mmCIF file of C-alpha atoms in Angstrom:
data_model
loop_
_atom_site.group_PDB
_atom_site.id
_atom_site.type_symbol
_atom_site.label_atom_id
_atom_site.label_comp_id
_atom_site.label_asym_id
_atom_site.label_seq_id
_atom_site.Cartn_x
_atom_site.Cartn_y
_atom_site.Cartn_z
ATOM 1 C CA ILE A 194 -14.175 -54.954 11.511
ATOM 2 C CA SER A 195 -15.929 -58.285 11.364
ATOM 3 C CA LEU A 196 -13.433 -61.121 11.081
ATOM 4 C CA VAL A 197 -12.823 -64.812 11.529
ATOM 5 C CA ASP A 198 -9.639 -65.846 13.293
ATOM 6 C CA TYR A 199 -8.029 -69.193 13.897
ATOM 7 C CA SER A 200 -6.866 -70.139 17.399
ATOM 8 C CA TYR A 201 -3.823 -72.400 17.475
ATOM 9 C CA SER A 202 -4.428 -73.308 21.125
ATOM 10 C CA ASN A 203 -8.141 -74.196 20.696
ATOM 11 C CA ARG A 204 -7.738 -75.378 17.095
ATOM 12 C CA GLU A 205 -10.903 -73.689 15.981
ATOM 13 C CA PHE A 206 -12.188 -70.717 14.009
ATOM 14 C CA ASN A 207 -14.018 -67.912 15.794
ATOM 15 C CA SER A 208 -15.886 -64.942 14.437
ATOM 16 C CA ASP A 209 -15.710 -61.601 16.176
ATOM 17 C CA ILE A 210 -16.345 -57.921 15.722
ATOM 18 C CA VAL A 211 -13.264 -55.949 16.687
ATOM 19 C CA HIS A 212 -12.266 -52.322 17.016
ATOM 20 C CA PRO A 213 -8.605 -52.041 15.901
ATOM 21 C CA ILE A 214 -6.180 -50.208 18.168
ATOM 22 C CA ARG A 215 -2.771 -50.817 16.569
ATOM 23 C CA LEU A 216 -0.489 -53.232 14.813
ATOM 24 C CA LYS A 217 2.440 -54.760 16.692
ATOM 25 C CA GLU A 218 5.409 -56.767 15.463
ATOM 26 C CA PHE A 219 7.013 -59.466 17.603
ATOM 27 C CA GLU A 220 9.627 -61.982 16.406
ATOM 28 C CA ASN A 221 9.017 -61.104 12.735
ATOM 29 C CA ARG A 222 5.277 -61.712 13.002
ATOM 30 C CA TRP A 223 2.544 -59.066 12.902
ATOM 31 C CA TYR A 224 -0.433 -58.841 15.239
ATOM 32 C CA LEU A 225 -3.582 -56.766 15.440
ATOM 33 C CA ILE A 226 -4.298 -55.393 18.888
ATOM 34 C CA ALA A 227 -8.040 -54.720 19.048
ATOM 35 C CA TYR A 228 -11.022 -54.443 21.347
ATOM 36 C CA SER A 229 -13.132 -57.605 21.004
ATOM 37 C CA GLU A 230 -16.892 -57.092 21.250
ATOM 38 C CA SER A 231 -17.517 -60.773 22.001
ATOM 39 C CA GLN A 232 -15.089 -60.841 24.953
ATOM 40 C CA SER A 233 -15.373 -57.175 26.022
ATOM 41 C CA CYS A 234 -11.628 -56.772 26.313
ATOM 42 C CA ILE A 235 -8.466 -56.021 24.365
ATOM 43 C CA LYS A 236 -7.176 -59.047 22.474
ATOM 44 C CA THR A 237 -4.362 -60.013 20.142
ATOM 45 C CA PHE A 238 -5.021 -61.449 16.682
ATOM 46 C CA GLY A 239 -2.252 -62.877 14.486
ATOM 47 C CA LEU A 240 -2.505 -61.287 11.035
ATOM 48 C CA ASP A 241 -1.661 -64.629 9.437
ATOM 49 C CA ARG A 242 -4.743 -66.160 11.102
ATOM 50 C CA ILE A 243 -7.336 -63.511 10.209
ATOM 51 C CA TYR A 244 -9.851 -64.500 7.537
ATOM 52 C CA GLU A 245 -12.706 -62.707 5.850
ATOM 53 C CA PRO A 246 -12.175 -59.213 7.297
ATOM 54 C CA LEU A 247 -15.100 -56.937 6.551
ATOM 55 C CA PHE A 248 -15.300 -53.241 7.330
ATOM 56 C CA LEU A 249 -18.505 -52.400 9.219
ATOM 57 C CA LYS A 250 -20.147 -49.006 9.590
ATOM 58 C CA ARG A 251 -20.494 -49.038 13.376
ATOM 59 C CA LYS A 252 -19.581 -46.708 16.189
ATOM 60 C CA TYR A 253 -15.936 -47.231 17.201
ATOM 61 C CA ILE A 254 -15.486 -48.334 20.833
ATOM 62 C CA GLU A 255 -12.711 -46.375 22.532
ATOM 63 C CA CYS A 256 -10.504 -48.084 25.104
ATOM 64 C CA ASN A 257 -8.831 -46.601 28.143
ATOM 65 C CA GLU A 258 -5.453 -45.193 27.031
ATOM 66 C CA PHE A 259 -3.695 -46.496 30.171
ATOM 67 C CA GLU A 260 -5.010 -50.019 29.481
ATOM 68 C CA ILE A 261 -3.870 -49.812 25.856
ATOM 69 C CA GLU A 262 -0.378 -48.627 26.804
ATOM 70 C CA SER A 263 -0.007 -51.346 29.420
ATOM 71 C CA TYR A 264 -1.279 -54.041 27.024
ATOM 72 C CA CYS A 265 1.032 -52.925 24.227
ATOM 73 C CA ASN A 266 4.166 -51.609 25.946
ATOM 74 C CA ASP A 267 4.453 -53.186 29.409
ATOM 75 C CA ILE A 268 4.899 -56.677 28.015
ATOM 76 C CA TYR A 269 7.454 -58.940 26.397
ATOM 77 C CA GLY A 270 5.534 -60.434 23.486
ATOM 78 C CA VAL A 271 1.893 -60.058 22.544
ATOM 79 C CA HIS A 272 -0.151 -62.490 24.672
ATOM 80 C CA PRO A 273 -0.493 -61.320 28.294
ATOM 81 C CA ILE A 274 -1.457 -63.912 30.878
ATOM 82 C CA LYS A 275 -5.059 -63.348 31.879
ATOM 83 C CA ASP A 276 -5.631 -61.450 35.136
ATOM 84 C CA GLN A 277 -1.900 -60.876 35.740
ATOM 85 C CA PRO A 278 -1.020 -57.220 36.443
ATOM 86 C CA LYS A 279 2.240 -55.478 35.662
ATOM 87 C CA GLN A 280 4.775 -56.749 38.209
ATOM 88 C CA LYS A 281 8.452 -57.022 39.043
ATOM 89 C CA ILE A 282 10.010 -60.197 37.686
ATOM 90 C CA THR A 283 13.482 -61.165 38.910
ATOM 91 C CA PHE A 284 15.549 -63.853 37.243
ATOM 92 C CA LEU A 285 19.106 -65.140 37.566
ATOM 93 C CA THR A 286 21.231 -65.932 34.533
ATOM 94 C CA SER A 287 24.375 -68.040 34.442
ATOM 95 C CA ALA A 288 27.625 -66.503 33.257
ATOM 96 C CA TYR A 289 27.068 -68.424 30.006
ATOM 97 C CA ILE A 290 24.072 -66.256 28.952
ATOM 98 C CA THR A 291 24.452 -63.057 30.992
ATOM 99 C CA ASN A 292 26.095 -61.156 28.123
ATOM 100 C CA TYR A 293 23.134 -61.897 25.862
ATOM 101 C CA PHE A 294 20.655 -60.245 28.272
ATOM 102 C CA GLU A 295 22.999 -57.307 28.781
ATOM 103 C CA ALA A 296 23.391 -56.768 25.031
ATOM 104 C CA TYR A 297 19.713 -57.373 24.181
ATOM 105 C CA PRO A 298 17.473 -56.276 27.078
ATOM 106 C CA ILE A 299 14.036 -57.879 26.980
ATOM 107 C CA HIS A 300 12.259 -54.725 28.188
ATOM 108 C CA LYS A 301 13.039 -51.047 28.703
ATOM 109 C CA SER A 302 12.600 -51.505 32.490
ATOM 110 C CA GLN A 303 15.396 -54.090 32.714
ATOM 111 C CA ILE A 304 17.905 -53.585 35.550
ATOM 112 C CA ALA A 305 21.004 -55.768 35.988
ATOM 113 C CA GLU A 306 22.986 -56.648 39.102
ATOM 114 C CA LYS A 307 26.044 -58.629 38.040
ATOM 115 C CA ASN A 308 28.005 -60.644 40.586
ATOM 116 C CA GLU A 309 31.683 -61.547 40.692
ATOM 117 C CA PHE A 310 31.145 -64.980 39.110
ATOM 118 C CA GLY A 311 29.640 -63.547 35.913
ATOM 119 C CA SER A 312 26.070 -64.552 36.660
ATOM 120 C CA CYS A 313 23.535 -61.771 36.988
ATOM 121 C CA PHE A 314 20.238 -60.914 38.627
ATOM 122 C CA PHE A 315 17.908 -59.112 36.223
ATOM 123 C CA THR A 316 14.692 -57.356 37.150
ATOM 124 C CA VAL A 317 11.996 -56.288 34.704
ATOM 125 C CA ASP A 318 8.705 -54.559 35.449
ATOM 126 C CA LEU A 319 6.109 -55.905 33.042
ATOM 127 C CA VAL A 320 2.903 -57.842 32.462
ATOM 128 C CA PRO A 321 3.738 -61.569 32.353
ATOM 129 C CA SER A 322 3.094 -63.196 28.995
ATOM 130 C CA ASP A 323 3.123 -66.569 27.292
ATOM 131 C CA GLU A 324 6.189 -65.375 25.390
ATOM 132 C CA ILE A 325 8.217 -64.520 28.523
ATOM 133 C CA ILE A 326 7.539 -68.002 29.893
ATOM 134 C CA ARG A 327 8.656 -69.533 26.595
ATOM 135 C CA LEU A 328 11.800 -67.356 26.598
ATOM 136 C CA PHE A 329 12.721 -68.279 30.163
ATOM 137 C CA ARG A 330 12.141 -71.996 29.519
ATOM 138 C CA SER A 331 14.293 -71.880 26.382
ATOM 139 C CA TYR A 332 17.418 -71.210 28.466
ATOM 140 C CA GLY A 333 16.943 -74.332 30.623
ATOM 141 C CA LYS A 334 19.434 -74.582 33.478
ATOM 142 C CA HIS A 335 21.067 -71.261 32.556
ATOM 143 C CA LEU A 336 18.110 -69.137 33.732
ATOM 144 C CA GLU A 337 16.158 -69.322 36.967
ATOM 145 C CA VAL A 338 13.139 -67.164 37.800
ATOM 146 C CA ILE A 339 13.397 -65.927 41.386
ATOM 147 C CA ASN A 340 10.188 -63.884 41.740
ATOM 148 C CA PRO A 341 7.222 -63.963 41.601
ATOM 149 C CA ASN A 342 6.897 -67.491 42.936
ATOM 150 C CA TRP A 343 3.982 -68.473 40.655
ATOM 151 C CA LEU A 344 6.128 -67.626 37.609
ATOM 152 C CA ARG A 345 9.079 -69.500 39.112
ATOM 153 C CA LEU A 346 6.915 -72.614 39.390
ATOM 154 C CA GLN A 347 5.501 -72.113 35.876
ATOM 155 C CA THR A 348 8.945 -71.954 34.293
ATOM 156 C CA LYS A 349 10.303 -74.956 36.208
ATOM 157 C CA THR A 350 7.544 -77.350 35.160
ATOM 158 C CA LEU A 351 9.425 -78.622 32.104
ATOM 159 C CA LEU A 352 12.885 -78.805 33.666
#
């Protein structure tokens, strides 16, 4: 498919030829996961920002199934952080928000270790994403990333 998409972060339109892999919903928004010919990698395109799609008669480029599964399933959200592999992320929640994370796990790999004060250490095994950083920051003083250290520093920058 030839398409034009709008980038909120760069505030510009870009044209690309993509090979669709699947659709994914996140927070009531739909995204196209596709192989981008211009960037030679799997990318995410917001359906609300795709313009002028045109079906092309070209040979479909297959992607590695392991890469597709990791990109689509080993993530919270839809925008993985470039060059970050799947990794264990540990965070501590205050008693104030622990029940929320117990009731609504953020990933199927989530493991909880509750302490006697009601706070809890959670561990998830996933590819870090822009959305996980946004989620962690949204809880302010009630959530602290423990590991990895680079993510801990990234989430503390606005506090």
